[in-house]
């Protein structure tokens, strides 16, 4: 995690070990007559923090604070160490104390906002970013970060405005293009999204995420070959990029290239055998190949890894239905519905299975539930037609 004040230290890696050694030697040269000061312990803690020895750093910061309970820098740095340990509540407590002692220090509010974000407390994060902007109104990092907070709150207009502001201040800040493109993708403004991802790629051609997101956008435009090309590039840049393999597999499905889809799922599983979604997608590819028993085996594996996957139950239910194993399919559709009570497709397919068992009254009930659970006109129309066919009223 890049903290605000670390941005200006990123060019100082060369010689850092030498500097650290000199500082440590200087500390060891303190005589017994010279007690360590709060600053001495702070400096030692900072060295430990930069070396990612966060627990040891906290011990040093504790010593610093015990000597000087009003030492804002010690609280701030201890907060950074807690942040890296994912102890966000403790980090925020330290940032609170630091802000009380040094209310005009920009990085305190920025890093506290980051900690709030990790706790999904985005309204509090926004308040801190607002304070940052009051202190430093032309800092592109802050507008970009606030835009991300707005995005998490689904306040997309405000998010776009902040990314716009970021790019006005720093036209080559590719993160803002990437972030704004992500918003446009969510808003289904696909052409705008592609333009932003193009700019991100132009500014940072080694960033696999921009290719990945542009690939996702091409999928929404049914431009599957372009999508696969972007996923290829993302994987070349980041060979462990599981989501890129998985999305490429989904795209191969759209092109009826099911063996390639299975191969991509196998790559994901080889990298991370615990990735349940890879087994689900592999099962889908087997279904397209009419290899239903193999599909069911994959869904079984997915459910061992993620018993809360409504999609895996639904897909397995479909496979059972094709094999005319209607009781098993109904059980799976019921499980999917219990996990997602608005799962309209599961109600619909449950109705199909019940109808095939000649349990017409129950089937009509399931079709009605599918209609009540969705705004999808296709499902509503199909379910309504089946209800009428069986003598009911939608």
Coordinates of N, CA and C in Angstrom, one line a residue, residues 165-318:
X165 N -11.1 16.0 -12.4 CA -10.3 16.9 -11.8 C -8.8 16.4 -11.7
X166 N -8.7 15.1 -11.4 CA -7.4 14.5 -11.3 C -6.6 14.7 -12.6
X167 N -7.3 14.5 -13.7 CA -6.7 14.6 -15.0 C -6.4 16.0 -15.5
X168 N -7.2 16.9 -14.9 CA -6.9 18.3 -15.2 C -5.6 18.7 -14.5
X169 N -5.4 18.2 -13.3 CA -4.2 18.6 -12.6 C -3.0 17.8 -13.2
X170 N -3.2 16.5 -13.5 CA -2.1 15.6 -13.9 C -2.6 14.8 -15.1
X171 N -2.5 15.4 -16.3 CA -3.1 14.7 -17.5 C -2.5 13.4 -17.8
X172 N -1.3 13.0 -17.2 CA -0.7 11.7 -17.5 C -0.9 10.7 -16.4
X173 N -1.8 11.0 -15.5 CA -2.0 10.1 -14.3 C -2.9 9.0 -14.8
X174 N -2.3 7.9 -15.2 CA -3.1 6.8 -15.8 C -4.1 6.1 -14.9
X175 N -3.8 6.1 -13.6 CA -4.8 5.5 -12.7 C -6.2 6.1 -12.8
X176 N -6.2 7.4 -13.0 CA -7.5 8.1 -13.2 C -8.2 7.7 -14.4
X177 N -7.5 7.5 -15.5 CA -8.1 7.0 -16.7 C -8.7 5.6 -16.5
X178 N -7.9 4.8 -15.8 CA -8.3 3.4 -15.5 C -9.6 3.4 -14.6
X179 N -9.6 4.3 -13.6 CA -10.7 4.3 -12.7 C -11.9 4.9 -13.3
X180 N -11.8 6.0 -14.1 CA -12.9 6.6 -14.8 C -13.5 5.6 -15.8
X181 N -12.6 4.9 -16.5 CA -13.1 3.9 -17.5 C -13.9 2.8 -16.8
X182 N -13.5 2.4 -15.6 CA -14.2 1.4 -14.8 C -15.6 1.9 -14.5
X183 N -15.8 3.2 -14.2 CA -17.1 3.8 -13.9 C -17.9 3.7 -15.2
X184 N -17.3 4.2 -16.3 CA -18.1 4.1 -17.6 C -18.5 2.7 -17.9
X185 N -17.7 1.7 -17.7 CA -18.1 0.4 -17.9 C -19.3 0.0 -17.1
X186 N -19.3 0.4 -15.8 CA -20.5 0.1 -14.9 C -21.7 0.8 -15.4
X187 N -21.5 2.0 -16.0 CA -22.7 2.8 -16.5 C -23.1 2.4 -17.9
X188 N -22.4 1.3 -18.5 CA -22.7 0.8 -19.8 C -22.4 1.9 -20.9
X189 N -21.5 2.8 -20.6 CA -21.0 3.8 -21.6 C -19.7 3.2 -22.1
X190 N -19.9 2.2 -23.0 CA -18.7 1.4 -23.3 C -17.7 2.1 -24.2
X191 N -18.2 2.9 -25.1 CA -17.2 3.6 -26.0 C -16.3 4.6 -25.1
X192 N -16.9 5.3 -24.2 CA -16.1 6.1 -23.3 C -15.2 5.3 -22.5
X193 N -15.6 4.1 -22.0 CA -14.7 3.3 -21.2 C -13.5 2.9 -22.1
X194 N -13.8 2.5 -23.3 CA -12.6 2.1 -24.1 C -11.7 3.2 -24.4
X195 N -12.1 4.4 -24.6 CA -11.3 5.6 -24.8 C -10.4 5.7 -23.5
X196 N -11.0 5.6 -22.3 CA -10.2 5.8 -21.1 C -9.1 4.6 -21.0
X197 N -9.5 3.4 -21.3 CA -8.6 2.3 -21.1 C -7.5 2.5 -22.2
X198 N -7.8 3.0 -23.4 CA -6.8 3.2 -24.4 C -5.8 4.2 -23.8
X199 N -6.2 5.3 -23.2 CA -5.3 6.3 -22.7 C -4.5 5.7 -21.5
X200 N -5.1 4.8 -20.7 CA -4.3 4.2 -19.6 C -3.2 3.3 -20.2
X201 N -3.6 2.6 -21.2 CA -2.6 1.7 -21.9 C -1.5 2.4 -22.6
X202 N -1.8 3.6 -23.2 CA -0.8 4.4 -23.8 C 0.2 4.9 -22.8
X203 N -0.3 5.3 -21.6 CA 0.5 5.9 -20.6 C 1.3 4.8 -19.8
X204 N 0.7 3.6 -19.7 CA 1.3 2.6 -18.9 C 1.1 1.2 -19.6
X205 N 1.9 1.0 -20.7 CA 1.6 -0.2 -21.5 C 1.9 -1.5 -20.8
X206 N 2.5 -1.5 -19.6 CA 2.8 -2.7 -18.9 C 1.8 -3.0 -17.8
X207 N 0.7 -2.2 -17.8 CA -0.3 -2.4 -16.8 C -1.4 -3.4 -17.3
X208 N -1.3 -4.6 -16.7 CA -2.2 -5.7 -17.2 C -3.7 -5.3 -16.9
X209 N -4.0 -4.6 -15.8 CA -5.4 -4.3 -15.5 C -6.1 -3.5 -16.6
X210 N -5.4 -2.6 -17.2 CA -6.1 -1.8 -18.2 C -6.5 -2.7 -19.4
X211 N -5.6 -3.6 -19.8 CA -6.0 -4.6 -20.9 C -7.2 -5.4 -20.4
X212 N -7.1 -5.9 -19.2 CA -8.2 -6.8 -18.7 C -9.5 -6.0 -18.7
X213 N -9.6 -4.8 -18.3 CA -10.8 -4.1 -18.2 C -11.3 -3.7 -19.6
X214 N -10.3 -3.4 -20.5 CA -10.8 -3.1 -21.9 C -11.3 -4.4 -22.5
X215 N -10.7 -5.5 -22.2 CA -11.3 -6.8 -22.7 C -12.7 -7.0 -22.2
X216 N -12.9 -6.7 -20.9 CA -14.3 -6.8 -20.3 C -15.3 -5.9 -21.1
X217 N -14.8 -4.7 -21.5 CA -15.7 -3.8 -22.2 C -16.0 -4.4 -23.6
X218 N -15.0 -4.9 -24.3 CA -15.2 -5.5 -25.6 C -16.2 -6.6 -25.5
X219 N -16.2 -7.4 -24.4 CA -17.2 -8.5 -24.3 C -18.6 -7.9 -24.3
X220 N -18.8 -6.8 -23.5 CA -20.1 -6.2 -23.5 C -20.6 -5.7 -24.8
X221 N -19.6 -5.4 -25.7 CA -20.0 -4.9 -27.1 C -20.0 -6.1 -28.1
X222 N -19.9 -7.4 -27.5 CA -19.9 -8.6 -28.3 C -18.7 -8.6 -29.3
X223 N -17.7 -7.9 -29.0 CA -16.5 -7.9 -29.8 C -15.5 -8.9 -29.2
X224 N -15.8 -10.2 -29.4 CA -15.1 -11.2 -28.6 C -13.6 -11.4 -29.0
X225 N -13.3 -11.3 -30.3 CA -12.0 -11.5 -30.7 C -11.1 -10.4 -30.1
X226 N -11.6 -9.1 -30.1 CA -10.8 -8.1 -29.5 C -10.6 -8.3 -28.0
X227 N -11.7 -8.8 -27.3 CA -11.6 -9.1 -25.9 C -10.5 -10.2 -25.6
X228 N -10.5 -11.2 -26.4 CA -9.5 -12.3 -26.2 C -8.1 -11.7 -26.4
X229 N -7.9 -10.9 -27.4 CA -6.6 -10.2 -27.6 C -6.2 -9.5 -26.4
X230 N -7.1 -8.8 -25.8 CA -6.7 -8.0 -24.6 C -6.4 -8.9 -23.4
X231 N -7.2 -10.0 -23.2 CA -6.9 -11.0 -22.2 C -5.6 -11.6 -22.4
X232 N -5.3 -11.9 -23.7 CA -3.9 -12.5 -24.0 C -2.8 -11.6 -23.5
X233 N -3.0 -10.3 -23.7 CA -2.0 -9.3 -23.3 C -1.9 -9.2 -21.8
X234 N -3.0 -9.2 -21.2 CA -3.1 -9.1 -19.7 C -2.3 -10.3 -19.1
X235 N -2.5 -11.5 -19.7 CA -1.9 -12.7 -19.2 C -0.4 -12.7 -19.4
X236 N 0.0 -12.2 -20.6 CA 1.4 -12.1 -20.9 C 2.1 -11.2 -19.9
X237 N 1.5 -10.1 -19.5 CA 2.1 -9.2 -18.6 C 2.0 -9.7 -17.1
X238 N 0.9 -10.5 -16.8 CA 0.7 -11.0 -15.5 C 0.3 -12.5 -15.6
X239 N 1.3 -13.4 -15.7 CA 0.9 -14.8 -15.9 C 0.1 -15.5 -14.8
X240 N 0.0 -14.8 -13.7 CA -0.8 -15.4 -12.6 C -2.2 -14.7 -12.5
X241 N -2.6 -14.0 -13.5 CA -3.8 -13.2 -13.5 C -5.0 -14.1 -13.7
X242 N -5.5 -14.7 -12.6 CA -6.6 -15.7 -12.6 C -7.9 -15.2 -13.3
X243 N -8.3 -13.9 -13.0 CA -9.5 -13.4 -13.6 C -9.4 -13.3 -15.1
X244 N -8.2 -13.0 -15.6 CA -8.0 -12.8 -17.0 C -8.2 -14.2 -17.7
X245 N -7.6 -15.3 -17.1 CA -7.8 -16.6 -17.7 C -9.3 -16.9 -17.6
X246 N -10.0 -16.7 -16.5 CA -11.4 -17.1 -16.4 C -12.3 -16.3 -17.4
X247 N -12.0 -15.0 -17.5 CA -12.8 -14.2 -18.4 C -12.5 -14.6 -19.9
X248 N -11.3 -15.0 -20.1 CA -11.0 -15.5 -21.5 C -11.7 -16.8 -21.8
X249 N -11.8 -17.6 -20.7 CA -12.6 -18.9 -20.9 C -14.1 -18.6 -21.2
X250 N -14.6 -17.6 -20.5 CA -16.0 -17.2 -20.7 C -16.2 -16.7 -22.1
X251 N -15.2 -16.0 -22.6 CA -15.3 -15.4 -24.0 C -15.1 -16.5 -25.0
X252 N -14.3 -17.5 -24.7 CA -14.2 -18.6 -25.6 C -15.5 -19.4 -25.8
X253 N -16.3 -19.4 -24.7 CA -17.6 -20.0 -24.7 C -18.5 -19.3 -25.8
X254 N -18.4 -18.0 -25.8 CA -19.2 -17.2 -26.7 C -18.8 -17.5 -28.1
X255 N -17.6 -17.9 -28.4 CA -17.1 -18.2 -29.7 C -17.2 -19.7 -30.0
X256 N -17.9 -20.4 -29.1 CA -18.0 -21.9 -29.2 C -16.7 -22.6 -29.2
X257 N -15.7 -22.0 -28.6 CA -14.4 -22.7 -28.5 C -14.2 -23.3 -27.1
X258 N -15.0 -24.3 -26.9 CA -15.1 -24.9 -25.6 C -13.9 -25.6 -25.0
X259 N -13.2 -26.2 -25.9 CA -11.9 -26.9 -25.4 C -10.9 -25.8 -24.9
X260 N -10.8 -24.7 -25.7 CA -10.0 -23.6 -25.2 C -10.4 -23.1 -23.8
X261 N -11.8 -23.0 -23.7 CA -12.3 -22.5 -22.4 C -11.9 -23.5 -21.3
X262 N -12.0 -24.8 -21.5 CA -11.6 -25.8 -20.5 C -10.1 -25.6 -20.2
X263 N -9.3 -25.4 -21.2 CA -7.9 -25.3 -21.0 C -7.6 -24.1 -20.1
X264 N -8.3 -23.0 -20.3 CA -8.1 -21.8 -19.5 C -8.5 -22.1 -18.0
X265 N -9.6 -22.8 -17.9 CA -10.0 -23.2 -16.5 C -9.0 -24.1 -15.8
X266 N -8.4 -25.0 -16.6 CA -7.4 -25.8 -16.0 C -6.1 -25.0 -15.6
X267 N -5.8 -24.0 -16.4 CA -4.7 -23.1 -16.0 C -5.0 -22.4 -14.7
X268 N -6.2 -21.9 -14.5 CA -6.6 -21.3 -13.2 C -6.4 -22.3 -12.1
X269 N -6.9 -23.5 -12.3 CA -6.9 -24.5 -11.2 C -5.5 -24.9 -10.9
X270 N -4.6 -24.9 -11.9 CA -3.2 -25.3 -11.7 C -2.6 -24.2 -10.8
X271 N -2.9 -22.9 -11.0 CA -2.4 -21.8 -10.2 C -3.0 -21.8 -8.8
X272 N -4.3 -22.0 -8.8 CA -5.0 -21.9 -7.5 C -6.1 -23.0 -7.5
X273 N -5.8 -24.2 -6.9 CA -6.8 -25.2 -6.9 C -8.1 -24.9 -6.0
X274 N -8.0 -23.8 -5.3 CA -9.1 -23.5 -4.4 C -10.1 -22.5 -5.0
X275 N -9.9 -22.2 -6.3 CA -10.7 -21.1 -7.0 C -11.9 -21.8 -7.5
X276 N -13.0 -21.7 -6.7 CA -14.3 -22.4 -7.0 C -14.9 -22.0 -8.4
X277 N -14.8 -20.7 -8.7 CA -15.4 -20.2 -10.0 C -14.8 -20.9 -11.2
X278 N -13.5 -21.3 -11.1 CA -12.9 -22.0 -12.3 C -13.6 -23.4 -12.5
X279 N -14.0 -24.1 -11.5 CA -14.7 -25.3 -11.6 C -16.1 -25.1 -12.2
X280 N -16.7 -24.0 -11.8 CA -18.0 -23.7 -12.3 C -18.0 -23.4 -13.8
X281 N -17.0 -22.6 -14.2 CA -16.9 -22.3 -15.6 C -16.5 -23.5 -16.4
X282 N -15.6 -24.4 -15.9 CA -15.3 -25.6 -16.6 C -16.5 -26.5 -16.8
X283 N -17.3 -26.5 -15.8 CA -18.6 -27.3 -15.9 C -19.5 -26.7 -17.0
X284 N -19.6 -25.4 -17.1 CA -20.4 -24.8 -18.1 C -19.8 -25.2 -19.5
X285 N -18.5 -25.2 -19.7 CA -18.0 -25.6 -21.0 C -18.3 -27.1 -21.3
X286 N -18.3 -27.9 -20.3 CA -18.7 -29.3 -20.5 C -20.1 -29.4 -20.9
X287 N -21.0 -28.6 -20.3 CA -22.4 -28.6 -20.7 C -22.6 -28.3 -22.2
X288 N -21.8 -27.2 -22.6 CA -21.9 -26.9 -24.0 C -21.5 -28.0 -24.9
X289 N -20.6 -28.9 -24.4 CA -20.1 -30.0 -25.2 C -21.0 -31.3 -24.9
X290 N -22.1 -31.1 -24.2 CA -23.0 -32.2 -23.9 C -22.4 -33.3 -23.0
X291 N -21.4 -32.9 -22.2 CA -20.7 -33.8 -21.4 C -21.2 -33.5 -19.9
X292 N -22.4 -33.9 -19.7 CA -23.1 -33.5 -18.5 C -22.6 -34.1 -17.2
X293 N -22.2 -35.4 -17.3 CA -21.7 -36.0 -16.1 C -20.4 -35.3 -15.6
X294 N -19.5 -35.0 -16.6 CA -18.3 -34.3 -16.3 C -18.6 -32.9 -15.7
X295 N -19.6 -32.3 -16.3 CA -20.0 -31.0 -15.8 C -20.5 -31.1 -14.3
X296 N -21.3 -32.1 -14.0 CA -21.7 -32.3 -12.6 C -20.5 -32.5 -11.7
X297 N -19.5 -33.2 -12.2 CA -18.3 -33.5 -11.3 C -17.6 -32.2 -11.0
X298 N -17.6 -31.3 -12.0 CA -16.9 -30.0 -11.7 C -17.8 -29.1 -10.8
X299 N -19.1 -29.1 -10.9 CA -19.9 -28.4 -10.0 C -19.8 -28.9 -8.6
X300 N -19.7 -30.3 -8.5 CA -19.4 -30.9 -7.2 C -18.2 -30.3 -6.5
X301 N -17.1 -30.2 -7.3 CA -15.8 -29.7 -6.8 C -16.0 -28.2 -6.3
X302 N -16.7 -27.5 -7.1 CA -17.0 -26.1 -6.8 C -17.7 -25.9 -5.5
X303 N -18.7 -26.8 -5.2 CA -19.5 -26.7 -4.0 C -18.8 -27.2 -2.8
X304 N -17.8 -28.1 -3.0 CA -16.9 -28.4 -1.8 C -16.1 -27.2 -1.4
X305 N -15.7 -26.4 -2.4 CA -14.9 -25.2 -2.1 C -15.7 -24.1 -1.6
X306 N -16.9 -23.9 -2.2 CA -17.8 -22.8 -1.8 C -19.3 -23.3 -1.7
X307 N -19.6 -23.8 -0.6 CA -21.0 -24.4 -0.4 C -22.1 -23.3 -0.5
X308 N -21.7 -22.0 -0.5 CA -22.7 -20.9 -0.6 C -22.9 -20.4 -2.0
X309 N -22.4 -21.1 -3.0 CA -22.5 -20.7 -4.4 C -23.9 -21.1 -5.0
X310 N -24.7 -20.1 -5.0 CA -26.1 -20.4 -5.7 C -25.9 -20.7 -7.1
X311 N -24.9 -20.1 -7.8 CA -24.7 -20.4 -9.2 C -24.3 -21.9 -9.4
X312 N -23.5 -22.4 -8.6 CA -23.1 -23.8 -8.7 C -24.2 -24.8 -8.6
X313 N -25.1 -24.5 -7.6 CA -26.3 -25.3 -7.4 C -27.2 -25.2 -8.6
X314 N -27.4 -24.0 -9.1 CA -28.3 -23.8 -10.2 C -27.8 -24.5 -11.4
X315 N -26.5 -24.4 -11.7 CA -25.9 -25.0 -12.9 C -26.0 -26.5 -12.8
X316 N -25.7 -27.0 -11.6 CA -25.8 -28.5 -11.4 C -27.2 -28.9 -11.6
X317 N -28.2 -28.2 -11.1 CA -29.6 -28.5 -11.3 C -30.0 -28.6 -12.7
X318 N -29.4 -27.6 -13.5 CA -29.7 -27.7 -15.0 C -29.2 -29.0 -15.6

